[in-house]
PDB file of C-alpha atoms in Angstrom:
ATOM      1  CA  MET A   1      57.379  26.835  65.122  1.00  0.00           C
ATOM      2  CA  PRO A   2      54.358  29.090  65.371  1.00  0.00           C
ATOM      3  CA  LEU A   3      51.349  27.524  66.912  1.00  0.00           C
ATOM      4  CA  SER A   4      48.255  27.063  64.621  1.00  0.00           C
ATOM      5  CA  LEU A   5      45.144  28.411  66.172  1.00  0.00           C
ATOM      6  CA  PRO A   6      41.980  26.301  65.926  1.00  0.00           C
ATOM      7  CA  VAL A   7      39.465  27.394  63.253  1.00  0.00           C
ATOM      8  CA  PRO A   8      36.212  28.647  64.720  1.00  0.00           C
ATOM      9  CA  VAL A   9      33.131  26.477  64.235  1.00  0.00           C
ATOM     10  CA  THR A  10      31.385  29.079  62.070  1.00  0.00           C
ATOM     11  CA  GLY A  11      34.430  29.195  59.761  1.00  0.00           C
ATOM     12  CA  ARG A  12      34.367  25.406  59.357  1.00  0.00           C
ATOM     13  CA  LEU A  13      30.689  25.509  58.393  1.00  0.00           C
ATOM     14  CA  ARG A  14      31.374  28.148  55.759  1.00  0.00           C
ATOM     15  CA  ILE A  15      34.183  26.046  54.222  1.00  0.00           C
ATOM     16  CA  ILE A  16      32.013  22.894  54.157  1.00  0.00           C
ATOM     17  CA  ARG A  17      29.131  24.827  52.632  1.00  0.00           C
ATOM     18  CA  ALA A  18      31.387  26.276  49.907  1.00  0.00           C
ATOM     19  CA  ASN A  19      32.782  22.813  49.063  1.00  0.00           C
ATOM     20  CA  LEU A  20      29.284  21.328  48.834  1.00  0.00           C
ATOM     21  CA  LEU A  21      28.187  24.170  46.568  1.00  0.00           C
ATOM     22  CA  ARG A  22      31.155  23.617  44.210  1.00  0.00           C
ATOM     23  CA  THR A  23      30.437  19.851  44.128  1.00  0.00           C
ATOM     24  CA  ALA A  24      26.744  20.453  43.318  1.00  0.00           C
ATOM     25  CA  VAL A  25      27.651  22.853  40.509  1.00  0.00           C
ATOM     26  CA  CYS A  26      30.085  20.316  38.988  1.00  0.00           C
ATOM     27  CA  LEU A  27      27.555  17.458  39.199  1.00  0.00           C
ATOM     28  CA  THR A  28      24.853  19.626  37.645  1.00  0.00           C
ATOM     29  CA  THR A  29      27.146  20.586  34.746  1.00  0.00           C
ATOM     30  CA  VAL A  30      28.120  16.959  34.108  1.00  0.00           C
ATOM     31  CA  TRP A  31      24.447  15.866  34.181  1.00  0.00           C
ATOM     32  CA  GLN A  32      23.459  18.575  31.705  1.00  0.00           C
ATOM     33  CA  LEU A  33      26.231  17.478  29.360  1.00  0.00           C
ATOM     34  CA  ILE A  34      25.252  13.801  29.588  1.00  0.00           C
ATOM     35  CA  SER A  35      21.522  14.417  29.233  1.00  0.00           C
ATOM     36  CA  GLY A  36      22.043  16.876  26.361  1.00  0.00           C
ATOM     37  CA  MET A  37      23.961  14.418  24.199  1.00  0.00           C
ATOM     38  CA  PRO A  38      20.971  12.211  23.169  1.00  0.00           C
ATOM     39  CA  CYS A  39      18.837  15.281  22.542  1.00  0.00           C
ATOM     40  CA  ARG A  40      21.339  16.659  20.072  1.00  0.00           C
ATOM     41  CA  ALA A  41      21.727  13.224  18.492  1.00  0.00           C
ATOM     42  CA  GLN A  42      17.981  12.982  18.003  1.00  0.00           C
ATOM     43  CA  GLU A  43      17.841  16.439  16.475  1.00  0.00           C
ATOM     44  CA  SER A  44      20.612  15.579  14.048  1.00  0.00           C
ATOM     45  CA  SER A  45      19.022  12.273  13.041  1.00  0.00           C
ATOM     46  CA  SER A  46      16.622  11.805  10.153  1.00  0.00           C
ATOM     47  CA  LEU A  47      13.595  11.258  12.419  1.00  0.00           C
ATOM     48  CA  PRO A  48      11.814  14.530  11.507  1.00  0.00           C
ATOM     49  CA  GLU A  49      12.052  13.847   7.765  1.00  0.00           C
ATOM     50  CA  ASN A  50      11.033  10.206   8.201  1.00  0.00           C
ATOM     51  CA  ARG A  51       7.782  11.385   9.775  1.00  0.00           C
ATOM     52  CA  ALA A  52       7.004  13.965   7.086  1.00  0.00           C
ATOM     53  CA  THR A  53       3.798  13.169   5.175  1.00  0.00           C
ATOM     54  CA  THR A  54       1.956  14.904   2.359  1.00  0.00           C
ATOM     55  CA  HIS A  55      -1.793  14.519   1.800  1.00  0.00           C
ATOM     56  CA  ALA A  56      -3.477  15.798  -1.365  1.00  0.00           C
ATOM     57  CA  THR A  57      -7.199  15.726  -2.176  1.00  0.00           C
ATOM     58  CA  LEU A  58      -8.329  16.578  -5.711  1.00  0.00           C
ATOM     59  CA  PHE A  59     -11.701  16.815  -7.433  1.00  0.00           C
ATOM     60  CA  GLY A  60     -12.177  16.935 -11.173  1.00  0.00           C
ATOM     61  CA  THR A  61     -14.329  16.618 -14.221  1.00  0.00           C
ATOM     62  CA  GLY A  62     -13.739  15.514 -17.777  1.00  0.00           C
ATOM     63  CA  ARG A  63     -14.781  13.120 -20.546  1.00  0.00           C
ATOM     64  CA  THR A  64     -15.148   9.342 -20.544  1.00  0.00           C
ATOM     65  CA  SER A  65     -15.205   6.879 -23.432  1.00  0.00           C
ATOM     66  CA  LEU A  66     -16.812   3.479 -22.744  1.00  0.00           C
ATOM     67  CA  TYR A  67     -16.602   0.505 -25.052  1.00  0.00           C
ATOM     68  CA  GLU A  68     -17.986  -2.773 -23.706  1.00  0.00           C
ATOM     69  CA  THR A  69     -18.888  -5.413 -26.300  1.00  0.00           C
ATOM     70  CA  TYR A  70     -20.612  -7.492 -23.615  1.00  0.00           C
ATOM     71  CA  LEU A  71     -23.257  -4.735 -23.438  1.00  0.00           C
ATOM     72  CA  SER A  72     -23.106  -3.005 -26.821  1.00  0.00           C
ATOM     73  CA  PRO A  73     -20.971  -3.024 -30.005  1.00  0.00           C
ATOM     74  CA  VAL A  74     -20.737   0.802 -30.103  1.00  0.00           C
ATOM     75  CA  THR A  75     -18.783   3.377 -28.119  1.00  0.00           C
ATOM     76  CA  TYR A  76     -20.439   5.597 -25.486  1.00  0.00           C
ATOM     77  CA  THR A  77     -19.016   8.995 -24.519  1.00  0.00           C
ATOM     78  CA  GLY A  78     -19.988  11.594 -21.957  1.00  0.00           C
ATOM     79  CA  PRO A  79     -18.937  13.636 -18.927  1.00  0.00           C
ATOM     80  CA  HIS A  80     -17.753  12.312 -15.605  1.00  0.00           C
ATOM     81  CA  LEU A  81     -16.947  13.449 -12.085  1.00  0.00           C
ATOM     82  CA  SER A  82     -13.846  12.177 -10.341  1.00  0.00           C
ATOM     83  CA  PHE A  83     -11.830  12.454  -7.141  1.00  0.00           C
ATOM     84  CA  LEU A  84      -8.349  11.474  -6.021  1.00  0.00           C
ATOM     85  CA  HIS A  85      -6.716  11.296  -2.597  1.00  0.00           C
ATOM     86  CA  GLU A  86      -2.966  10.791  -2.372  1.00  0.00           C
ATOM     87  CA  THR A  87      -0.676  10.136   0.589  1.00  0.00           C
ATOM     88  CA  LEU A  88       3.075  10.418   0.160  1.00  0.00           C
ATOM     89  CA  ARG A  89       5.443   9.528   2.993  1.00  0.00           C
ATOM     90  CA  LYS A  90       9.204   9.241   3.247  1.00  0.00           C
ATOM     91  CA  THR A  91      10.561   6.185   5.077  1.00  0.00           C
ATOM     92  CA  HIS A  92      13.866   5.377   6.767  1.00  0.00           C
ATOM     93  CA  TRP A  93      14.619   2.524   4.355  1.00  0.00           C
ATOM     94  CA  LEU A  94      17.879   2.755   2.374  1.00  0.00           C
ATOM     95  CA  GLU A  95      18.911   5.895   4.246  1.00  0.00           C
ATOM     96  CA  GLY A  96      15.600   7.634   3.568  1.00  0.00           C
ATOM     97  CA  ARG A  97      15.591   7.123  -0.206  1.00  0.00           C
ATOM     98  CA  ILE A  98      12.364   5.069  -0.293  1.00  0.00           C
ATOM     99  CA  THR A  99       9.001   6.881  -0.519  1.00  0.00           C
ATOM    100  CA  VAL A 100       5.629   5.198   0.006  1.00  0.00           C
ATOM    101  CA  GLN A 101       2.736   6.473  -2.108  1.00  0.00           C
ATOM    102  CA  SER A 102      -0.915   5.456  -1.776  1.00  0.00           C
ATOM    103  CA  ILE A 103      -3.705   6.688  -4.079  1.00  0.00           C
ATOM    104  CA  PHE A 104      -7.456   6.192  -3.737  1.00  0.00           C
ATOM    105  CA  ASP A 105      -9.472   7.503  -6.660  1.00  0.00           C
ATOM    106  CA  GLY A 106     -12.781   6.979  -8.396  1.00  0.00           C
ATOM    107  CA  PHE A 107     -15.174   8.331 -11.009  1.00  0.00           C
ATOM    108  CA  PHE A 108     -18.824   8.268 -12.066  1.00  0.00           C
ATOM    109  CA  CYS A 109     -19.865   8.886 -15.673  1.00  0.00           C
ATOM    110  CA  TYR A 110     -23.056   9.217 -17.700  1.00  0.00           C
ATOM    111  CA  THR A 111     -22.489   8.485 -21.384  1.00  0.00           C
ATOM    112  CA  SER A 112     -24.542   8.199 -24.589  1.00  0.00           C
ATOM    113  CA  ASN A 113     -24.040   6.587 -27.979  1.00  0.00           C
ATOM    114  CA  ARG A 114     -23.633   8.611 -31.151  1.00  0.00           C
ATOM    115  CA  ALA A 115     -27.304   8.217 -32.120  1.00  0.00           C
ATOM    116  CA  GLY A 116     -28.440   9.450 -28.713  1.00  0.00           C
ATOM    117  CA  ASN A 117     -30.978   6.645 -28.246  1.00  0.00           C
ATOM    118  CA  SER A 118     -29.136   4.719 -25.516  1.00  0.00           C
ATOM    119  CA  ASP A 119     -27.204   5.589 -22.373  1.00  0.00           C
ATOM    120  CA  GLU A 120     -24.617   3.895 -20.207  1.00  0.00           C
ATOM    121  CA  MET A 121     -23.682   4.740 -16.632  1.00  0.00           C
ATOM    122  CA  GLY A 122     -20.405   3.634 -15.147  1.00  0.00           C
ATOM    123  CA  GLY A 123     -18.280   4.017 -12.062  1.00  0.00           C
ATOM    124  CA  LYS A 124     -15.185   2.560 -10.531  1.00  0.00           C
ATOM    125  CA  PHE A 125     -12.997   2.838  -7.445  1.00  0.00           C
ATOM    126  CA  ASN A 126      -9.258   2.221  -7.553  1.00  0.00           C
ATOM    127  CA  TYR A 127      -6.623   1.847  -4.867  1.00  0.00           C
ATOM    128  CA  SER A 128      -2.888   1.597  -5.386  1.00  0.00           C
ATOM    129  CA  ILE A 129       0.132   1.561  -3.108  1.00  0.00           C
ATOM    130  CA  GLY A 130       3.676   1.909  -4.366  1.00  0.00           C
ATOM    131  CA  TRP A 131       7.277   2.175  -3.263  1.00  0.00           C
ATOM    132  CA  HIS A 132       9.679   4.498  -5.109  1.00  0.00           C
ATOM    133  CA  TYR A 133      13.425   4.976  -4.928  1.00  0.00           C
ATOM    134  CA  ASN A 134      14.569   8.631  -5.017  1.00  0.00           C
ATOM    135  CA  TRP A 135      17.649  10.259  -6.443  1.00  0.00           C
ATOM    136  CA  ASN A 136      18.538  13.822  -7.426  1.00  0.00           C
ATOM    137  CA  VAL A 137      19.775  14.705 -10.907  1.00  0.00           C
ATOM    138  CA  ALA A 138      20.596  18.039 -12.555  1.00  0.00           C
ATOM    139  CA  GLY A 139      20.198  20.282  -9.531  1.00  0.00           C
ATOM    140  CA  CYS A 140      16.655  20.391  -8.158  1.00  0.00           C
ATOM    141  CA  LEU A 141      15.231  17.733 -10.485  1.00  0.00           C
ATOM    142  CA  ARG A 142      14.360  14.527  -8.621  1.00  0.00           C
ATOM    143  CA  LEU A 143      13.520  11.197 -10.245  1.00  0.00           C
ATOM    144  CA  MET A 144      11.598   8.377  -8.572  1.00  0.00           C
ATOM    145  CA  ALA A 145      11.149   4.827  -9.832  1.00  0.00           C
ATOM    146  CA  GLY A 146       9.525   1.769  -8.335  1.00  0.00           C
ATOM    147  CA  GLY A 147       6.544  -0.564  -8.326  1.00  0.00           C
ATOM    148  CA  GLU A 148       2.862  -0.424  -7.411  1.00  0.00           C
ATOM    149  CA  ILE A 149       0.068  -2.784  -6.435  1.00  0.00           C
ATOM    150  CA  HIS A 150      -3.281  -1.743  -7.926  1.00  0.00           C
ATOM    151  CA  ALA A 151      -6.834  -3.007  -7.412  1.00  0.00           C
ATOM    152  CA  GLY A 152     -10.087  -1.731  -8.918  1.00  0.00           C
ATOM    153  CA  LEU A 153     -13.802  -2.471  -8.578  1.00  0.00           C
ATOM    154  CA  GLY A 154     -16.723  -1.009 -10.541  1.00  0.00           C
ATOM    155  CA  ALA A 155     -19.617  -1.617 -12.936  1.00  0.00           C
ATOM    156  CA  ILE A 156     -21.179  -0.406 -16.196  1.00  0.00           C
ATOM    157  CA  TYR A 157     -24.964  -0.301 -16.715  1.00  0.00           C
ATOM    158  CA  ASN A 158     -26.743  -0.086 -20.087  1.00  0.00           C
ATOM    159  CA  ASN A 159     -30.354   1.131 -19.834  1.00  0.00           C
ATOM    160  CA  ARG A 160     -31.323  -0.347 -23.199  1.00  0.00           C
ATOM    161  CA  ASN A 161     -30.522  -3.994 -22.480  1.00  0.00           C
ATOM    162  CA  SER A 162     -33.165  -6.171 -20.885  1.00  0.00           C
ATOM    163  CA  ASN A 163     -30.875  -9.208 -20.755  1.00  0.00           C
ATOM    164  CA  ASN A 164     -27.422  -8.752 -19.203  1.00  0.00           C
ATOM    165  CA  PRO A 165     -27.698  -4.985 -18.629  1.00  0.00           C
ATOM    166  CA  VAL A 166     -24.709  -4.808 -16.254  1.00  0.00           C
ATOM    167  CA  GLN A 167     -21.046  -5.620 -16.644  1.00  0.00           C
ATOM    168  CA  ALA A 168     -18.964  -5.872 -13.473  1.00  0.00           C
ATOM    169  CA  LYS A 169     -15.377  -4.615 -13.490  1.00  0.00           C
ATOM    170  CA  ALA A 170     -12.767  -6.066 -11.128  1.00  0.00           C
ATOM    171  CA  ASP A 171      -9.015  -6.207 -11.628  1.00  0.00           C
ATOM    172  CA  ALA A 172      -5.695  -6.311  -9.778  1.00  0.00           C
ATOM    173  CA  ASP A 173      -2.272  -5.512 -11.213  1.00  0.00           C
ATOM    174  CA  LEU A 174       1.419  -5.185 -10.496  1.00  0.00           C
ATOM    175  CA  CYS A 175       2.617  -1.959 -12.085  1.00  0.00           C
ATOM    176  CA  ALA A 176       5.842  -0.140 -12.862  1.00  0.00           C
ATOM    177  CA  SER A 177       5.871   3.531 -11.890  1.00  0.00           C
ATOM    178  CA  LEU A 178       8.098   6.474 -12.816  1.00  0.00           C
ATOM    179  CA  MET A 179       7.945   9.990 -11.389  1.00  0.00           C
ATOM    180  CA  ALA A 180       9.764  13.283 -11.965  1.00  0.00           C
ATOM    181  CA  VAL A 181       9.547  16.218  -9.524  1.00  0.00           C
ATOM    182  CA  TYR A 182      10.901  19.693 -10.206  1.00  0.00           C
ATOM    183  CA  PRO A 183      10.546  22.587  -7.714  1.00  0.00           C
ATOM    184  CA  PHE A 184      11.162  26.126  -8.968  1.00  0.00           C
ATOM    185  CA  HIS A 185      10.479  29.761  -8.080  1.00  0.00           C
ATOM    186  CA  ILE A 186       8.862  32.630  -9.943  1.00  0.00           C
ATOM    187  CA  ARG A 187       9.587  35.959  -8.224  1.00  0.00           C
ATOM    188  CA  ARG A 188      10.372  34.126  -4.977  1.00  0.00           C
ATOM    189  CA  VAL A 189       7.056  32.239  -5.120  1.00  0.00           C
ATOM    190  CA  PRO A 190       7.638  28.455  -4.852  1.00  0.00           C
ATOM    191  CA  PHE A 191       6.055  26.060  -7.340  1.00  0.00           C
ATOM    192  CA  THR A 192       6.395  22.319  -7.862  1.00  0.00           C
ATOM    193  CA  VAL A 193       5.615  20.459 -11.071  1.00  0.00           C
ATOM    194  CA  ARG A 194       5.348  16.667 -11.069  1.00  0.00           C
ATOM    195  CA  TYR A 195       4.743  14.006 -13.703  1.00  0.00           C
ATOM    196  CA  GLN A 196       3.995  10.354 -12.974  1.00  0.00           C
ATOM    197  CA  ALA A 197       3.390   7.404 -15.311  1.00  0.00           C
ATOM    198  CA  SER A 198       2.180   3.948 -14.256  1.00  0.00           C
ATOM    199  CA  LEU A 199       2.124   0.880 -16.489  1.00  0.00           C
ATOM    200  CA  PRO A 200       0.453  -2.423 -15.454  1.00  0.00           C
ATOM    201  CA  LEU A 201       2.781  -5.343 -16.147  1.00  0.00           C
ATOM    202  CA  THR A 202       0.821  -8.384 -14.995  1.00  0.00           C
ATOM    203  CA  GLY A 203      -2.365  -9.128 -13.109  1.00  0.00           C
ATOM    204  CA  VAL A 204      -5.800 -10.726 -13.118  1.00  0.00           C
ATOM    205  CA  MET A 205      -9.273  -9.499 -14.015  1.00  0.00           C
ATOM    206  CA  PHE A 206     -12.867 -10.739 -14.009  1.00  0.00           C
ATOM    207  CA  SER A 207     -14.665 -11.228 -17.308  1.00  0.00           C
ATOM    208  CA  PRO A 208     -17.561 -13.399 -18.489  1.00  0.00           C
ATOM    209  CA  GLN A 209     -17.220 -15.405 -21.669  1.00  0.00           C
ATOM    210  CA  TYR A 210     -18.793 -14.151 -24.876  1.00  0.00           C
ATOM    211  CA  GLY A 211     -22.503 -15.041 -24.620  1.00  0.00           C
ATOM    212  CA  GLN A 212     -22.283 -16.163 -20.980  1.00  0.00           C
ATOM    213  CA  SER A 213     -24.897 -14.626 -18.688  1.00  0.00           C
ATOM    214  CA  TYR A 214     -24.510 -13.710 -15.044  1.00  0.00           C
ATOM    215  CA  TYR A 215     -27.399 -16.071 -14.307  1.00  0.00           C
ATOM    216  CA  GLU A 216     -25.269 -18.957 -15.570  1.00  0.00           C
ATOM    217  CA  MET A 217     -22.386 -17.857 -13.368  1.00  0.00           C
ATOM    218  CA  SER A 218     -24.732 -17.635 -10.369  1.00  0.00           C
ATOM    219  CA  LEU A 219     -25.543 -21.319 -10.909  1.00  0.00           C
ATOM    220  CA  GLY A 220     -21.856 -22.145 -10.574  1.00  0.00           C
ATOM    221  CA  ASN A 221     -21.030 -22.485 -14.259  1.00  0.00           C
ATOM    222  CA  TYR A 222     -17.441 -21.229 -14.188  1.00  0.00           C
ATOM    223  CA  ASP A 223     -15.842 -20.709 -17.595  1.00  0.00           C
ATOM    224  CA  HIS A 224     -12.400 -19.158 -17.081  1.00  0.00           C
ATOM    225  CA  ASN A 225     -13.952 -15.958 -15.693  1.00  0.00           C
ATOM    226  CA  VAL A 226     -10.735 -14.986 -13.886  1.00  0.00           C
ATOM    227  CA  CYS A 227      -8.275 -14.074 -16.626  1.00  0.00           C
ATOM    228  CA  PHE A 228      -4.536 -13.496 -16.559  1.00  0.00           C
ATOM    229  CA  THR A 229      -3.646 -10.057 -17.947  1.00  0.00           C
ATOM    230  CA  HIS A 230      -0.478  -8.541 -19.410  1.00  0.00           C
ATOM    231  CA  PRO A 231       0.360  -5.699 -21.837  1.00  0.00           C
ATOM    232  CA  GLY A 232      -0.487  -7.990 -24.747  1.00  0.00           C
ATOM    233  CA  ASN A 233      -4.171  -8.484 -23.872  1.00  0.00           C
ATOM    234  CA  ALA A 234      -4.725  -5.545 -21.493  1.00  0.00           C
ATOM    235  CA  PRO A 235      -2.575  -2.556 -22.557  1.00  0.00           C
ATOM    236  CA  SER A 236      -3.305   0.084 -19.918  1.00  0.00           C
ATOM    237  CA  MET A 237      -1.570   3.122 -18.444  1.00  0.00           C
ATOM    238  CA  ARG A 238      -2.092   6.140 -16.192  1.00  0.00           C
ATOM    239  CA  HIS A 239      -0.526   9.588 -16.534  1.00  0.00           C
ATOM    240  CA  LEU A 240      -0.709  12.288 -13.867  1.00  0.00           C
ATOM    241  CA  LEU A 241       0.650  15.837 -14.322  1.00  0.00           C
ATOM    242  CA  THR A 242       0.273  18.278 -11.412  1.00  0.00           C
ATOM    243  CA  LEU A 243       1.363  21.767 -10.349  1.00  0.00           C
ATOM    244  CA  ASP A 244       1.547  22.889  -6.702  1.00  0.00           C
ATOM    245  CA  PHE A 245       1.330  26.600  -5.893  1.00  0.00           C
ATOM    246  CA  PRO A 246       0.769  28.656  -2.707  1.00  0.00           C
ATOM    247  CA  VAL A 247      -2.169  31.006  -2.111  1.00  0.00           C
ATOM    248  CA  ALA A 248      -2.494  32.977   1.151  1.00  0.00           C
ATOM    249  CA  GLY A 249      -0.328  30.536   3.107  1.00  0.00           C
ATOM    250  CA  PHE A 250      -2.060  27.411   1.750  1.00  0.00           C
ATOM    251  CA  THR A 251      -0.870  25.007  -0.941  1.00  0.00           C
ATOM    252  CA  PHE A 252      -3.160  24.162  -3.849  1.00  0.00           C
ATOM    253  CA  ARG A 253      -2.730  21.619  -6.619  1.00  0.00           C
ATOM    254  CA  THR A 254      -4.091  21.514 -10.143  1.00  0.00           C
ATOM    255  CA  GLY A 255      -3.471  18.813 -12.678  1.00  0.00           C
ATOM    256  CA  TYR A 256      -4.450  16.528 -15.535  1.00  0.00           C
ATOM    257  CA  LEU A 257      -5.182  12.811 -15.134  1.00  0.00           C
ATOM    258  CA  CYS A 258      -5.281  10.405 -18.081  1.00  0.00           C
ATOM    259  CA  ASP A 259      -6.405   6.901 -17.081  1.00  0.00           C
ATOM    260  CA  ILE A 260      -6.520   4.311 -19.874  1.00  0.00           C
ATOM    261  CA  ARG A 261      -7.946   0.863 -19.056  1.00  0.00           C
ATOM    262  CA  GLN A 262      -8.585  -1.616 -21.855  1.00  0.00           C
ATOM    263  CA  SER A 263      -8.674  -5.384 -22.350  1.00  0.00           C
ATOM    264  CA  ARG A 264      -9.342  -8.141 -24.850  1.00  0.00           C
ATOM    265  CA  VAL A 265     -10.167 -11.417 -23.042  1.00  0.00           C
ATOM    266  CA  ASN A 266     -12.730 -14.235 -23.353  1.00  0.00           C
ATOM    267  CA  GLY A 267     -13.833 -13.002 -26.771  1.00  0.00           C
ATOM    268  CA  LEU A 268     -14.839  -9.596 -25.355  1.00  0.00           C
ATOM    269  CA  ARG A 269     -13.287  -6.186 -25.873  1.00  0.00           C
ATOM    270  CA  SER A 270     -13.479  -3.340 -23.400  1.00  0.00           C
ATOM    271  CA  HIS A 271     -12.005   0.073 -22.742  1.00  0.00           C
ATOM    272  CA  ILE A 272     -12.512   2.888 -20.247  1.00  0.00           C
ATOM    273  CA  TRP A 273     -10.707   6.088 -21.225  1.00  0.00           C
ATOM    274  CA  ASN A 274     -10.841   8.945 -18.719  1.00  0.00           C
ATOM    275  CA  HIS A 275      -9.430  12.444 -19.199  1.00  0.00           C
ATOM    276  CA  SER A 276      -9.805  14.593 -16.069  1.00  0.00           C
ATOM    277  CA  PHE A 277      -8.839  18.147 -15.160  1.00  0.00           C
ATOM    278  CA  MET A 278      -8.470  18.302 -11.383  1.00  0.00           C
ATOM    279  CA  ILE A 279      -7.931  20.846  -8.633  1.00  0.00           C
ATOM    280  CA  GLY A 280      -7.598  20.513  -4.879  1.00  0.00           C
ATOM    281  CA  TYR A 281      -5.460  21.245  -1.854  1.00  0.00           C
ATOM    282  CA  VAL A 282      -2.300  19.869  -0.273  1.00  0.00           C
ATOM    283  CA  LYS A 283      -1.441  19.458   3.399  1.00  0.00           C
ATOM    284  CA  HIS A 284       2.012  18.766   4.846  1.00  0.00           C
ATOM    285  CA  PHE A 285       2.283  17.067   8.231  1.00  0.00           C
ATOM    286  CA  ASN A 286       5.279  16.621  10.507  1.00  0.00           C
ATOM    287  CA  PHE A 287       5.012  15.042  13.939  1.00  0.00           C
ATOM    288  CA  ILE A 288       8.083  16.878  15.251  1.00  0.00           C
ATOM    289  CA  LYS A 289       7.868  20.649  15.469  1.00  0.00           C
ATOM    290  CA  ARG A 290      10.524  22.658  13.722  1.00  0.00           C
ATOM    291  CA  LYS A 291      10.768  26.093  12.174  1.00  0.00           C
ATOM    292  CA  GLU A 292      10.020  26.018   8.460  1.00  0.00           C
ATOM    293  CA  SER A 293       7.882  27.868   5.932  1.00  0.00           C
ATOM    294  CA  ARG A 294       4.243  26.948   5.518  1.00  0.00           C
ATOM    295  CA  HIS A 295       4.664  25.991   1.885  1.00  0.00           C
ATOM    296  CA  ARG A 296       6.981  23.082   1.187  1.00  0.00           C
ATOM    297  CA  PRO A 297       7.379  22.138  -2.463  1.00  0.00           C
ATOM    298  CA  PHE A 298       7.215  18.413  -1.734  1.00  0.00           C
ATOM    299  CA  VAL A 299       7.278  15.950   1.115  1.00  0.00           C
ATOM    300  CA  LEU A 300      11.006  15.281   0.746  1.00  0.00           C
TER     301      LEU A 300
END
């Protein structure tokens, strides 16, 4: 048999170095594969959409009709200024089909009677938060249905009354809400039209009794001043129609708001009818960066 010659020391070092290099390359490849798996899983999850939020701020003007028999037996009409801020966010509930909507709005009006010899000033702030279930029908049309919790606080002042010149307004309701959203394009320009209707179903409101003064209430004379409300004694509703459109990379919104609040409790009748034409801007936020166009028709 031929004799095997011993391998020189330098040759052994080269072999060991080559084996170590191959082992390091294999370990690095395996580590990249293992560490890359959760990254791809996170990218394919619904986390980016769950963190998508739309904020809209609108300002408007229109006409108000006030009728408050506690202050006057006639109707007062006049202009008003209003604002509305809306936040719309998609959640992870029910596989991302639940959207949370919160709206904070208010108005201030200056009205006069038909004879022009008396004025009433009024204002109110409202806050509502709702949860809507989403589903797509007929292509791009999306319907949303759910419930809302609403609360409002305001006052009406009559400058002609010396006794009981102010009527406070406070109410809270559970409401049903329906919404329809339809995105479309005109010459490759994206638009989004949306309609929403809210109907109070049950709630409570503050109201003095007929002939009861606030001085009596301040002395602790309670006379069923917190009243249970329902569509029978407080038929109210709110309609909101908006159109989103892009201008120079920004998204603007214009719309019409019809807010009808009326009641018949404790021997008193009241209504506040607001019709507002509004315009403002829309901002879309996403906490995870991804490539997409500046204008998105809607949060979802």
